[in-house]
Structure formats: structure tokens, C-alpha cells
Coordinates of N, CA and C in Angstrom, one line a residue:
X1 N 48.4 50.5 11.0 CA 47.2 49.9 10.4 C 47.5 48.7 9.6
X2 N 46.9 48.1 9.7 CA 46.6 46.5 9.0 C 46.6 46.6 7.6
X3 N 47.1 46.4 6.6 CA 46.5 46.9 5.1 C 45.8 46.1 4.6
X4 N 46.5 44.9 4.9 CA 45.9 43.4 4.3 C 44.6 43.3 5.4
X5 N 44.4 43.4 6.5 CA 42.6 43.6 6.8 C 41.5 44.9 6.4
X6 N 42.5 46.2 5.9 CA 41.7 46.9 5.3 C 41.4 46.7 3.9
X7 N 42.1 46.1 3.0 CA 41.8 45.5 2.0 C 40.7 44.6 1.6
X8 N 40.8 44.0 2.5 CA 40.2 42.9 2.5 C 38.6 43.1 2.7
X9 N 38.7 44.5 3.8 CA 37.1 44.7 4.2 C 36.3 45.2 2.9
X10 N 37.5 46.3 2.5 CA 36.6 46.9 1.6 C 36.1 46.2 0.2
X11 N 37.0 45.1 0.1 CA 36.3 43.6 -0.8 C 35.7 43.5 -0.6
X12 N 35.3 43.0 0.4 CA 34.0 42.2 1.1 C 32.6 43.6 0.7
X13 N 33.0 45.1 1.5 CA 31.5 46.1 1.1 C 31.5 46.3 -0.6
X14 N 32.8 46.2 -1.2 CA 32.9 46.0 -3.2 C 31.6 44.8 -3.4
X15 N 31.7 43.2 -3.1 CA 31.2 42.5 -3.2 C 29.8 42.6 -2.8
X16 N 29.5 43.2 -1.6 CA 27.8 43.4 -1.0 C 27.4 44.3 -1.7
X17 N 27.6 45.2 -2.3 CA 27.3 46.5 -3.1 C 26.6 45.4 -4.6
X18 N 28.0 44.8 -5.1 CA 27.8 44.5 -6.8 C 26.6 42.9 -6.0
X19 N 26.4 42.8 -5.5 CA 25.4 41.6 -5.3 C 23.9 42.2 -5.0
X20 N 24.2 43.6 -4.3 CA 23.1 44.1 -3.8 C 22.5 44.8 -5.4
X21 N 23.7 45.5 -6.4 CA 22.8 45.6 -7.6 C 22.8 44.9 -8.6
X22 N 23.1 43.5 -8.6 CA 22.9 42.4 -9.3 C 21.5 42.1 -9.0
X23 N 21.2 41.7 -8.2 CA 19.9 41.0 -7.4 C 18.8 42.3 -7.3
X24 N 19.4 43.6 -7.8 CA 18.2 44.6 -8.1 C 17.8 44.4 -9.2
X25 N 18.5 44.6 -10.1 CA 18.6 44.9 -11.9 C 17.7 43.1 -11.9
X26 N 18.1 42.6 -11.3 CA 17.2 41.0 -11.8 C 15.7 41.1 -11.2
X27 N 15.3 41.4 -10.0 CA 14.6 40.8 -9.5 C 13.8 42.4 -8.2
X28 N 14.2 43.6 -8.7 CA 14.2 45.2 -8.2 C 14.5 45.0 -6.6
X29 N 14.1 46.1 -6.5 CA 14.5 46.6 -5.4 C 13.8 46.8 -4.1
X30 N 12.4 46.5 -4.8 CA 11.1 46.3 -3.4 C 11.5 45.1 -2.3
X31 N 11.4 45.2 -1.4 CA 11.5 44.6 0.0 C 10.5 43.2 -0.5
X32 N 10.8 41.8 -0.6 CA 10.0 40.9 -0.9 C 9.4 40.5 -1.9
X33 N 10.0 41.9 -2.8 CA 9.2 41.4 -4.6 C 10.0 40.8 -5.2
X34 N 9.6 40.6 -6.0 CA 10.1 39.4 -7.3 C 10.1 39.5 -8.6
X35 N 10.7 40.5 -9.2 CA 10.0 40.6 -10.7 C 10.0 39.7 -11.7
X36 N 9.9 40.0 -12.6 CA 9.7 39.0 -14.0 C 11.4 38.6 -14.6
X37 N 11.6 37.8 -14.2 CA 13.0 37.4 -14.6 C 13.2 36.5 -15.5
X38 N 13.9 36.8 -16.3 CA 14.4 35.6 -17.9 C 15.1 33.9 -17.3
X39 N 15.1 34.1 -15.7 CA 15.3 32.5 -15.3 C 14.3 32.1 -14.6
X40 N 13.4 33.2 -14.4 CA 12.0 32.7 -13.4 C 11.1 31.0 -14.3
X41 N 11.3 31.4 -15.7 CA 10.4 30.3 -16.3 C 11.4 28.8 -16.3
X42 N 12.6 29.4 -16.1 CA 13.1 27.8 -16.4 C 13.0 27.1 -14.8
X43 N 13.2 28.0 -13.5 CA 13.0 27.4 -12.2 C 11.6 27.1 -12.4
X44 N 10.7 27.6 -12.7 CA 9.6 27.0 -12.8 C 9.2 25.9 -13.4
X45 N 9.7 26.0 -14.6 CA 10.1 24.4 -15.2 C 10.4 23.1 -14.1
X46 N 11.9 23.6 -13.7 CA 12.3 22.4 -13.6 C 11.4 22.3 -11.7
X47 N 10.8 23.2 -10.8 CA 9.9 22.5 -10.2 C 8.5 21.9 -10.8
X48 N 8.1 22.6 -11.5 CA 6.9 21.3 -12.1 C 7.7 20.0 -12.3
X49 N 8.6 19.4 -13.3 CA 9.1 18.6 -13.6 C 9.6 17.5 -12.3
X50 N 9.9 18.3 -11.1 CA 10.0 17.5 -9.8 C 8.8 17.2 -9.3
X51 N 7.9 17.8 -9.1 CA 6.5 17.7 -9.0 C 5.6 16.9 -9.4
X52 N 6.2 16.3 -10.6 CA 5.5 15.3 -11.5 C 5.9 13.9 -10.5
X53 N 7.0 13.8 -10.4 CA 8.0 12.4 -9.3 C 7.0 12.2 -7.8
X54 N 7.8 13.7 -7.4 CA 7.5 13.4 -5.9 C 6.0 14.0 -5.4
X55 N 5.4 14.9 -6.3 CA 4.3 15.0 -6.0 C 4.0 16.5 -4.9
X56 N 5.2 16.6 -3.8 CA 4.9 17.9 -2.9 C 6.8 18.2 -2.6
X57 N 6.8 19.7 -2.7 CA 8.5 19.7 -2.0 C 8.1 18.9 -0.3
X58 N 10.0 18.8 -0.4 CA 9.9 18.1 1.0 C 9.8 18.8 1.8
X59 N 9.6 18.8 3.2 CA 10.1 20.1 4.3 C 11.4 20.1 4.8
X60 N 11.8 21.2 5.2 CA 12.9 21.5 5.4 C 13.8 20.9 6.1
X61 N 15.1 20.5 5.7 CA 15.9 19.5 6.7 C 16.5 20.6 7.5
X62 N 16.5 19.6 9.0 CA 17.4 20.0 9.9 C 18.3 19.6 10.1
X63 N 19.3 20.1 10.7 CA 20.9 19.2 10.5 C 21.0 18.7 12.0
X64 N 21.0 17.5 12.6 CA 21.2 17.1 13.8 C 22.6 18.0 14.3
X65 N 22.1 18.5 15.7 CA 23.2 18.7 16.1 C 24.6 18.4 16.5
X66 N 24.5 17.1 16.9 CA 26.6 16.5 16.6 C 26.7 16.3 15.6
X67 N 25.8 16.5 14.4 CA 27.1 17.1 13.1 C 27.5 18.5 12.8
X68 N 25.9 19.3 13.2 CA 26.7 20.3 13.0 C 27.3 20.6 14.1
X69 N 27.8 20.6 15.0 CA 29.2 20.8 16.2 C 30.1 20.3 15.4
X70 N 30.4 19.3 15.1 CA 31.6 18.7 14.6 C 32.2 19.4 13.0
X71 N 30.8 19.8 12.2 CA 31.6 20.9 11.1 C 31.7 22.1 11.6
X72 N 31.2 22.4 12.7 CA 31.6 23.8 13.1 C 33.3 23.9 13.7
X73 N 33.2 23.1 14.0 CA 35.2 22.7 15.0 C 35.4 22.5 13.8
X74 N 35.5 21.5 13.0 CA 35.9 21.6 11.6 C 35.3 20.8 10.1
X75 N 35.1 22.3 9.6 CA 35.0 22.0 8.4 C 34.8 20.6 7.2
X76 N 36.5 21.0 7.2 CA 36.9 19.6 6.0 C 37.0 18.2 6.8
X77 N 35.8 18.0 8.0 CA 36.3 16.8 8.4 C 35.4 15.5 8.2
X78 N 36.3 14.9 6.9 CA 35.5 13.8 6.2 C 34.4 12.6 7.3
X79 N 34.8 12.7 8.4 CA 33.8 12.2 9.8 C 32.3 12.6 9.4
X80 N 32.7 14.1 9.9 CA 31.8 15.0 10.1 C 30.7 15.1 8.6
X81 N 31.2 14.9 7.3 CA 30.7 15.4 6.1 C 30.2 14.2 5.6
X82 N 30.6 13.1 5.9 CA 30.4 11.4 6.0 C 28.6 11.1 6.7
X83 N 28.7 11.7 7.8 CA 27.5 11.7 8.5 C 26.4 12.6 8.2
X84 N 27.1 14.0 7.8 CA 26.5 14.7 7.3 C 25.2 14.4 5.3
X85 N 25.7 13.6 4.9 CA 25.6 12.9 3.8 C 24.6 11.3 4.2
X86 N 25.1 11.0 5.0 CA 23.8 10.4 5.4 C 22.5 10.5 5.7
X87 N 23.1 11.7 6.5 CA 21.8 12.6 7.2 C 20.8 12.8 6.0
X88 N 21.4 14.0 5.2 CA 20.4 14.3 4.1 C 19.8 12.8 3.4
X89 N 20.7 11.8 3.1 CA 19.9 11.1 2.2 C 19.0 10.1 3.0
X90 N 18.9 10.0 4.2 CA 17.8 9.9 5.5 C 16.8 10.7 5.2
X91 N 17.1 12.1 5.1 CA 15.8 12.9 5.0 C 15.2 12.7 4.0
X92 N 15.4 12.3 2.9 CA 15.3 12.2 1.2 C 14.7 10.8 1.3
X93 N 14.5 9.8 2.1 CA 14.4 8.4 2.2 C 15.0 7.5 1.7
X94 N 16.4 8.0 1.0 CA 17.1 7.0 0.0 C 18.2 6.1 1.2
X95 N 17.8 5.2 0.7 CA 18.8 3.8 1.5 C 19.1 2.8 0.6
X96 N 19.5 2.9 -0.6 CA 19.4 1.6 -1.0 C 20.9 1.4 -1.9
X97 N 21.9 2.5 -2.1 CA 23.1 2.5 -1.6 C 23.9 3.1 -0.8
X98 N 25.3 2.4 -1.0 CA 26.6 3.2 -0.6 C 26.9 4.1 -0.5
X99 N 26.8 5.3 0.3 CA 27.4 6.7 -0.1 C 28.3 6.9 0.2
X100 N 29.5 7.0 -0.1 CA 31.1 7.7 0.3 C 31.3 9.0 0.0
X101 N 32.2 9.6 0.8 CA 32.6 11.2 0.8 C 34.2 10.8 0.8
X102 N 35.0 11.9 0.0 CA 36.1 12.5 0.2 C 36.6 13.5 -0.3
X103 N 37.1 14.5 0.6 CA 37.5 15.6 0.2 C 39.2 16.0 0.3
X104 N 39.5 16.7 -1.0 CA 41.1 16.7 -1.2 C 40.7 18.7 -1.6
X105 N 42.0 18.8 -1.5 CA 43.0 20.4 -1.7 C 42.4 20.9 -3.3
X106 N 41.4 21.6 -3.6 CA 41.0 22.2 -4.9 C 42.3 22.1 -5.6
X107 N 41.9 21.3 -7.1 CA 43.1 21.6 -8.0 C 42.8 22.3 -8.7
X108 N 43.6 22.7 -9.9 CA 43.3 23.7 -10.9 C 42.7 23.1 -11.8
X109 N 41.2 24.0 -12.4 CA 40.2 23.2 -13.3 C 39.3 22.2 -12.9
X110 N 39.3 22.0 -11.7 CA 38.8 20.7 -11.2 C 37.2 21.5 -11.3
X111 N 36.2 20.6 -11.1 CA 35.1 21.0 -10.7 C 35.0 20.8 -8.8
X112 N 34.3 21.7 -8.2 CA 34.7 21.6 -6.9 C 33.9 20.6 -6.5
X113 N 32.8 19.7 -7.2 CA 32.4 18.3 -6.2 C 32.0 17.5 -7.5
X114 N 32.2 16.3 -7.4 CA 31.7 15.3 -8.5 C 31.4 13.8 -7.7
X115 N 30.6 12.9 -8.6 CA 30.0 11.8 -7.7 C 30.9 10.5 -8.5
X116 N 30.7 9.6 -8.5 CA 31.2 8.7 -9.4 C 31.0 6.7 -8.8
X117 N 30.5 6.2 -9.9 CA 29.9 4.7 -9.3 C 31.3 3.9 -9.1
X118 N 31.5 3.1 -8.1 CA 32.6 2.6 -8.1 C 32.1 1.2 -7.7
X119 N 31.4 0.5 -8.7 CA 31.1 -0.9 -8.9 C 30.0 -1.4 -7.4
X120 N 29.4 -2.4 -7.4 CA 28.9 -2.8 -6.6 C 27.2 -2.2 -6.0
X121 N 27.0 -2.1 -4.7 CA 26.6 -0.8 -4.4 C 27.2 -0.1 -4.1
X122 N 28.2 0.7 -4.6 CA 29.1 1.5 -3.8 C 28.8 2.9 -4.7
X123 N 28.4 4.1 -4.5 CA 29.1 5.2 -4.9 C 30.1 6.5 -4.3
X124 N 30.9 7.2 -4.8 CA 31.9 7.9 -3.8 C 31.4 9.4 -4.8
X125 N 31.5 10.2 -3.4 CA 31.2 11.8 -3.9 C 32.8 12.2 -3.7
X126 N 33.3 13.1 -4.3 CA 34.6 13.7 -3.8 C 34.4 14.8 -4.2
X127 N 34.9 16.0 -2.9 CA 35.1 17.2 -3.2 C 35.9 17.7 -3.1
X128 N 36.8 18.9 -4.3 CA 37.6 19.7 -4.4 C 37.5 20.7 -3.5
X129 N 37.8 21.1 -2.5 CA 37.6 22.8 -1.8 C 39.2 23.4 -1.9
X130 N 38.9 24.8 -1.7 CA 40.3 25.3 -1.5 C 40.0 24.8 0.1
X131 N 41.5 25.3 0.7 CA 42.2 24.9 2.4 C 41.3 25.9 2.8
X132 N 40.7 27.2 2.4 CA 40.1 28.4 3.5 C 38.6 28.2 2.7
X133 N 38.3 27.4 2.3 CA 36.6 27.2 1.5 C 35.7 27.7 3.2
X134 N 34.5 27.8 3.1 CA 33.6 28.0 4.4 C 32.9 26.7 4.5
X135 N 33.2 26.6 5.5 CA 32.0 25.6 5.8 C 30.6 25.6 5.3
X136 N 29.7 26.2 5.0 CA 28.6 26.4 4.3 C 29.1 26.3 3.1
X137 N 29.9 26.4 2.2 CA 30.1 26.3 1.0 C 30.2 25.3 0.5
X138 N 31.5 24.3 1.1 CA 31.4 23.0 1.6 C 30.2 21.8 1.7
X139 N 29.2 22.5 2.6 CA 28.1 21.2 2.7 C 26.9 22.0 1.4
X140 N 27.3 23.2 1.0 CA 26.3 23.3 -0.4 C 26.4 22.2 -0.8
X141 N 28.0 22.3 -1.5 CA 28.7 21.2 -3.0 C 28.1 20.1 -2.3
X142 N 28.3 19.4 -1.4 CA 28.1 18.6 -0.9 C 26.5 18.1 -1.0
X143 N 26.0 18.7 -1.0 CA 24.2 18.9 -1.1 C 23.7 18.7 -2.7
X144 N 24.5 19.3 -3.5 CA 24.3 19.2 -5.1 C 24.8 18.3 -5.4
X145 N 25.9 17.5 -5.2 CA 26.4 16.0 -5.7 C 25.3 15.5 -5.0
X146 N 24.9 15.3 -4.3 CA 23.8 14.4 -3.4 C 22.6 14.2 -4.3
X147 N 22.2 15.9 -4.7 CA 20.7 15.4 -5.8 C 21.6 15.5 -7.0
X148 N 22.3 15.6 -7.6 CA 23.0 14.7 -8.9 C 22.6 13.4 -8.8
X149 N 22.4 12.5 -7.8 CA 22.3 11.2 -7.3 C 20.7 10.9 -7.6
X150 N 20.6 11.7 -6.8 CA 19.4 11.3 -6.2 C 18.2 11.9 -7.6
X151 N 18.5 12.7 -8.3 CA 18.0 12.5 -9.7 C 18.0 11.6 -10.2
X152 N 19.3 11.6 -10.8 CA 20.2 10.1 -11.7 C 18.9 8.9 -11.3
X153 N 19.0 8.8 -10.4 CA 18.7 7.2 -9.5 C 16.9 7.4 -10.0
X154 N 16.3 8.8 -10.0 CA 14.5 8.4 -10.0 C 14.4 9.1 -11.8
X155 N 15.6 9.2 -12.7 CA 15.4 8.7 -13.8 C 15.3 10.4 -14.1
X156 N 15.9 11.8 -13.8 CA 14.9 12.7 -14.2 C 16.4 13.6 -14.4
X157 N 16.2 14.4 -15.4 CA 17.3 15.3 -15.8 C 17.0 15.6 -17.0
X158 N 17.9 16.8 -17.9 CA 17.7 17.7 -18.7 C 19.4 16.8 -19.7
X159 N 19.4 16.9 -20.9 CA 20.4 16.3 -21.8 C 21.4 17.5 -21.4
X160 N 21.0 18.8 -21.7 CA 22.0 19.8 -21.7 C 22.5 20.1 -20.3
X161 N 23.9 20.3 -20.4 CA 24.0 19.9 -18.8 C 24.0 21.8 -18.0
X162 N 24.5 22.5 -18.5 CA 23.9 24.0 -17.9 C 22.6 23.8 -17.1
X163 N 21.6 23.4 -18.0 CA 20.2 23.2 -17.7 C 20.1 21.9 -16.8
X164 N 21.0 20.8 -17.1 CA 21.0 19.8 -15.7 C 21.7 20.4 -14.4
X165 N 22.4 21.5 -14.6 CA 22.9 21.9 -12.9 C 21.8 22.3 -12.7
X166 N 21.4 23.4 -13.1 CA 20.2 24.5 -13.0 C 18.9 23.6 -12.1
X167 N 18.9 22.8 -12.9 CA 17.8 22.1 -12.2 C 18.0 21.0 -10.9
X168 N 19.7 20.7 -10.9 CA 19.9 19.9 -9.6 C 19.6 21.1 -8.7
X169 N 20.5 22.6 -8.4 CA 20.4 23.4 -7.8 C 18.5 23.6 -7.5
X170 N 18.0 24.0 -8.6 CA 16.3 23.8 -7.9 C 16.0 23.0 -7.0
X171 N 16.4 21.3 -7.1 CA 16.1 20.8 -6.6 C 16.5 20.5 -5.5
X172 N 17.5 21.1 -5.0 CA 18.4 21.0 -3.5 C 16.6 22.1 -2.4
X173 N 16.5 22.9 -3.0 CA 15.6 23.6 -2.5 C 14.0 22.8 -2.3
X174 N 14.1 22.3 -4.0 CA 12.5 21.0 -3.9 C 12.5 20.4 -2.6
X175 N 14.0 19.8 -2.4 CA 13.9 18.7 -1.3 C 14.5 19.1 0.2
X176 N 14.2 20.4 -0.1 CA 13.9 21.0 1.8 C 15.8 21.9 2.6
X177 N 16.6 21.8 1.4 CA 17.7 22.4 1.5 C 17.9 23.9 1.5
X178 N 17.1 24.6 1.1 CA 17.0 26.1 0.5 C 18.2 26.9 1.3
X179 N 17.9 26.7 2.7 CA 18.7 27.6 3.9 C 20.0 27.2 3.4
X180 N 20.2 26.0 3.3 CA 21.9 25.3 3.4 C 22.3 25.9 2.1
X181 N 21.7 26.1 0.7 CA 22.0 26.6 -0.4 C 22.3 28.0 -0.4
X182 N 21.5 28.7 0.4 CA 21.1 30.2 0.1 C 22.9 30.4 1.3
X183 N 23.1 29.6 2.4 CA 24.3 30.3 3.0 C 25.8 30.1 2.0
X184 N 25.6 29.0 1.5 CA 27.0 28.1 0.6 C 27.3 28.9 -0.7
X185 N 26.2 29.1 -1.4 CA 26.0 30.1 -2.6 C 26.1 31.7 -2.4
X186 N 26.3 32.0 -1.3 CA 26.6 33.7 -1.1 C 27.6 33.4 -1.4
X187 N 28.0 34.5 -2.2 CA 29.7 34.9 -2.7 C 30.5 35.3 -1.3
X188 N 31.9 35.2 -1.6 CA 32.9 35.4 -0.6 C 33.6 35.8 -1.0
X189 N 34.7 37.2 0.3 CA 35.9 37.2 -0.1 C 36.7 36.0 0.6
X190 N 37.8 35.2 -0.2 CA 38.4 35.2 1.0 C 39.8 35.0 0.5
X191 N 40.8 34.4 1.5 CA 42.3 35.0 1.5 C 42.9 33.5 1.5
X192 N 43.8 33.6 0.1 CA 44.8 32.2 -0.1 C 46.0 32.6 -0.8
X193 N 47.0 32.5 -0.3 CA 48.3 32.7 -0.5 C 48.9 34.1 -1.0
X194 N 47.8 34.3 0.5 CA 48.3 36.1 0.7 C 47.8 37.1 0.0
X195 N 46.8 36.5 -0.8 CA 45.7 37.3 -2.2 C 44.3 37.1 -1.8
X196 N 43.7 38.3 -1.9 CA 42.3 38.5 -1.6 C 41.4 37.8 -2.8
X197 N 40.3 36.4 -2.9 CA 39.7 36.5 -4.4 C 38.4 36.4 -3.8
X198 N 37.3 36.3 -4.8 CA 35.9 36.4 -4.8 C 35.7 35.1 -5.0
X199 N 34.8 34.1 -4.5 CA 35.0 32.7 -4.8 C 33.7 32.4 -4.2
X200 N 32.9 31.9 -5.5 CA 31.5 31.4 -5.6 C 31.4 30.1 -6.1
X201 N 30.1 29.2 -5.7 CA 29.9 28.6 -6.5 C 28.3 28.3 -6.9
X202 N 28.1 27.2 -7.5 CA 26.7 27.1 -7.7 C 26.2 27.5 -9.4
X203 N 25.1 27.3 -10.2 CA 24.3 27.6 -10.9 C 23.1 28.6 -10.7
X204 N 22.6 28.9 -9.7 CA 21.5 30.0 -9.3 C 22.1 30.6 -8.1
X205 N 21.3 31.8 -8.5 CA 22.0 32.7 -7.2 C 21.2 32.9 -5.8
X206 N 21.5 33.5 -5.0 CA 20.5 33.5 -3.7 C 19.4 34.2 -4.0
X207 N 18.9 35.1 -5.0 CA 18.0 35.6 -5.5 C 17.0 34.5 -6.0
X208 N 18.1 33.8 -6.7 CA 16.6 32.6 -7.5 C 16.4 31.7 -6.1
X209 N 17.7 31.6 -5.6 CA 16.9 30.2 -4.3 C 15.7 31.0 -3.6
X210 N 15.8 32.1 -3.4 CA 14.7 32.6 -2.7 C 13.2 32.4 -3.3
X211 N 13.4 32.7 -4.8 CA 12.4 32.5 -5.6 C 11.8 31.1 -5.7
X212 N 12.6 30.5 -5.6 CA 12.4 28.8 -6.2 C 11.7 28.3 -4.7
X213 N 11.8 29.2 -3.2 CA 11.4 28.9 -1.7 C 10.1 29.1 -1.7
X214 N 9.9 30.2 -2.6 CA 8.3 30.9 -2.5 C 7.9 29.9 -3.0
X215 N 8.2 29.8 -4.4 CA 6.9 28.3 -5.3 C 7.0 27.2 -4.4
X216 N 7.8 26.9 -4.1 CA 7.8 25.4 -3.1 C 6.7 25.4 -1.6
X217 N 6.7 26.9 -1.4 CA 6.3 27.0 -0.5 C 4.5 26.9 -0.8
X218 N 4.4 27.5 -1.9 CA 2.9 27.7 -2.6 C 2.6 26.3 -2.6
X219 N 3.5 25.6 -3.6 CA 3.1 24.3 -4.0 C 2.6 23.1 -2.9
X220 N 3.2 23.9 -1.6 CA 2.7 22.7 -0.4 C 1.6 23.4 0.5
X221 N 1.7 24.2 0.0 CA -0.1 24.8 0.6 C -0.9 24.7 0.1
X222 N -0.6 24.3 -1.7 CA -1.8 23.9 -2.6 C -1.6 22.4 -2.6
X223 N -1.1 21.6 -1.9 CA -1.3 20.1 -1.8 C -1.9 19.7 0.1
X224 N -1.9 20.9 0.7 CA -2.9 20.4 1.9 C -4.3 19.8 2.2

């Protein structure tokens, strides 16, 4: 018998368990309900506050298919994540700079994606992943540096920055991302240098993205 694959599994049903009663205790246990949650008022916040700019969420982006083929073969392939990053800020309507991607080997302490102006029109996103990150995980970060941007740029953010992730993550959902967030933002086991760890990222959990999908969803039936 395998130890290091039965180890590993029983990670993985440890982790579906403690997410399955995390996301009860927040949000209960009914099939589709929603309770009254101490983060429900601030996602609601920061969608009105998008609301105010753009007026309706966007609808939902689709990822052209020869990108996603090419992140599916692989992942970390700055090609593939290059295009991918256009794509979304196509769907977003923004063309009026530079976007660059690069992605290096997670260091220690690093934040795993950050953006940064590098004169001209030019800006460059770079992301930290570990070597076994998931692909969905990957074009999350990649999706939140994007509306880091794409805030910044239409003038809208919170001083405190907890409360400025909080609200980029809403807004990955405002602007038609929810599905790409809700896969990248599930927790994981996974396996790097021979050690099983749990490895998340994000500021809201797939609980709130779900919640933050419903209002969006309201909000564009009450703008028909």
C-alpha cells in the first residue's frame, strides 16, 4: 500500500469536512441558503460602491478556447497566461495600456501575485506560484492583480488594505469572474518536497463568492 497516497487522501476528506463546517457555521447548512453573516454587509458595501462606476456587473467571461488548451497542457506557461490577461482585460474593455505577465518559483514571504508600473505605458503583473500550484489557482491570482489594476486606473479603493483586497476579490465577481474565483479559491491539498500542505489563497471564501454571485445576479435583473 501507498502511504504517501493514503495520506494524502485522507488530507484532502480532513480538508472537505473542515470547509464543509466552516461554510456551515457561516452561512448554515440549508441547500441554497444564506444566512446573516458579519461579511455579508461589507460585500455588499463594496458592490454598491462598484455599482456606483459601472452601473450593472458585467456578464460572465468566457475563456476562449486556445487558451484554455494551452493552460490546460500547461499551467505556468507565461504564453498561455500572457494571452490569458489580455483576454480578461478585452472583456473589461480596458486597452489603454501595457500589460505584462511573469511568473517565477514562490519565495518565502512573497505575496503570491503583485502588479507594478514600470514607466511609460508599460505595466508588469508578476506571480509567485509554488512548482505544483493548480492551474485554477494560478489564473485566480492572476484575475485579482488584473482588478488591482483595473480599480487603481477608475480611481476606486478602500485606504485600509484588508478591506482593499476584500473588495478587489468582490470585484473579480462584479466583472463576470465568479466561476474562475470560486475554482482558484478552493483550498487544496497538495504535495512539495515530499510533504503534504493545505494551500489557499485569496481574501473571501467560496461561500462569499457565491454570495457576492447572487447580488450581482439581482443587480442585473433590477437594471433590465
Amino acid at each position: 500500500m501507498d502511504i504517501k497516497a493514503v495520506l494524502t487522501a485522507l488530507a484532502a476528506i480532513a480538508l472537505f469536512l473542515l470547509i464543509r463546517i466552516r461554510d456551515r457555521k457561516k452561512y448554515g447548512s440549508q441547500e441554497g441558503h444564506i444566512a446573516i453573516d458579519t461579511n455579508r454587509s461589507g460585500i455588499d458595501a463594496a458592490l454598491s460602491l462598484l455599482n456606483e462606476t459601472f452601473h450593472c456587473p458585467f456578464p460572465h467571461y468566457q475563456i476562449p478556447d486556445e487558451i484554455h488548451m494551452i493552460l490546460r497542457r500547461e499551467p505556468r506557461s507565461e504564453y498561455g497566461l500572457q494571452l490569458f490577461l489580455q483576454s480578461i482585460a478585452q472583456h473589461c474593455d480596458y486597452h489603454r495600456h501595457q500589460l505584462e505577465l511573469h511568473i517565477y518559483n514562490q519565495e518565502e514571504g512573497a505575496a503570491p501575485g503583485r502588479i507594478s508600473y514600470r514607466g511609460g505605458n508599460r505595466y508588469v503583473i508578476e506571480l509567485h506560484m509554488a512548482a505544483d500550484c493548480r492551474r485554477e489557482t494560478i489564473m485566480a491570482v492572476l484575475i485579482h492583480e488584473f482588478c488591482h489594476f483595473y480599480l487603481e486606473q477608475h480611481g476606486i479603493g478602500y485606504e485600509v488594505t484588508r478591506e482593499n483586497e476584500i473588495l478587489t476579490d468582490v470585484s473579480s465577481v462584479y466583472f463576470g469572474f465568479g466561476n474562475f474565483m470560486r475554482a482558484g479559491y478552493r483550498p487544496s491539498v497538495e504535495t512539495g518536497s515530499g510533504n503534504n500542505h493545505l494551500y489557499w489563497v485569496g481574501y473571501i471564501c467560496v461561500s462569499e463568492i457565491d454570495y457576492a454571485e447572487a447580488v450581482c445576479k439581482k443587480m442585473a435583473e433590477d437594471n433590465l
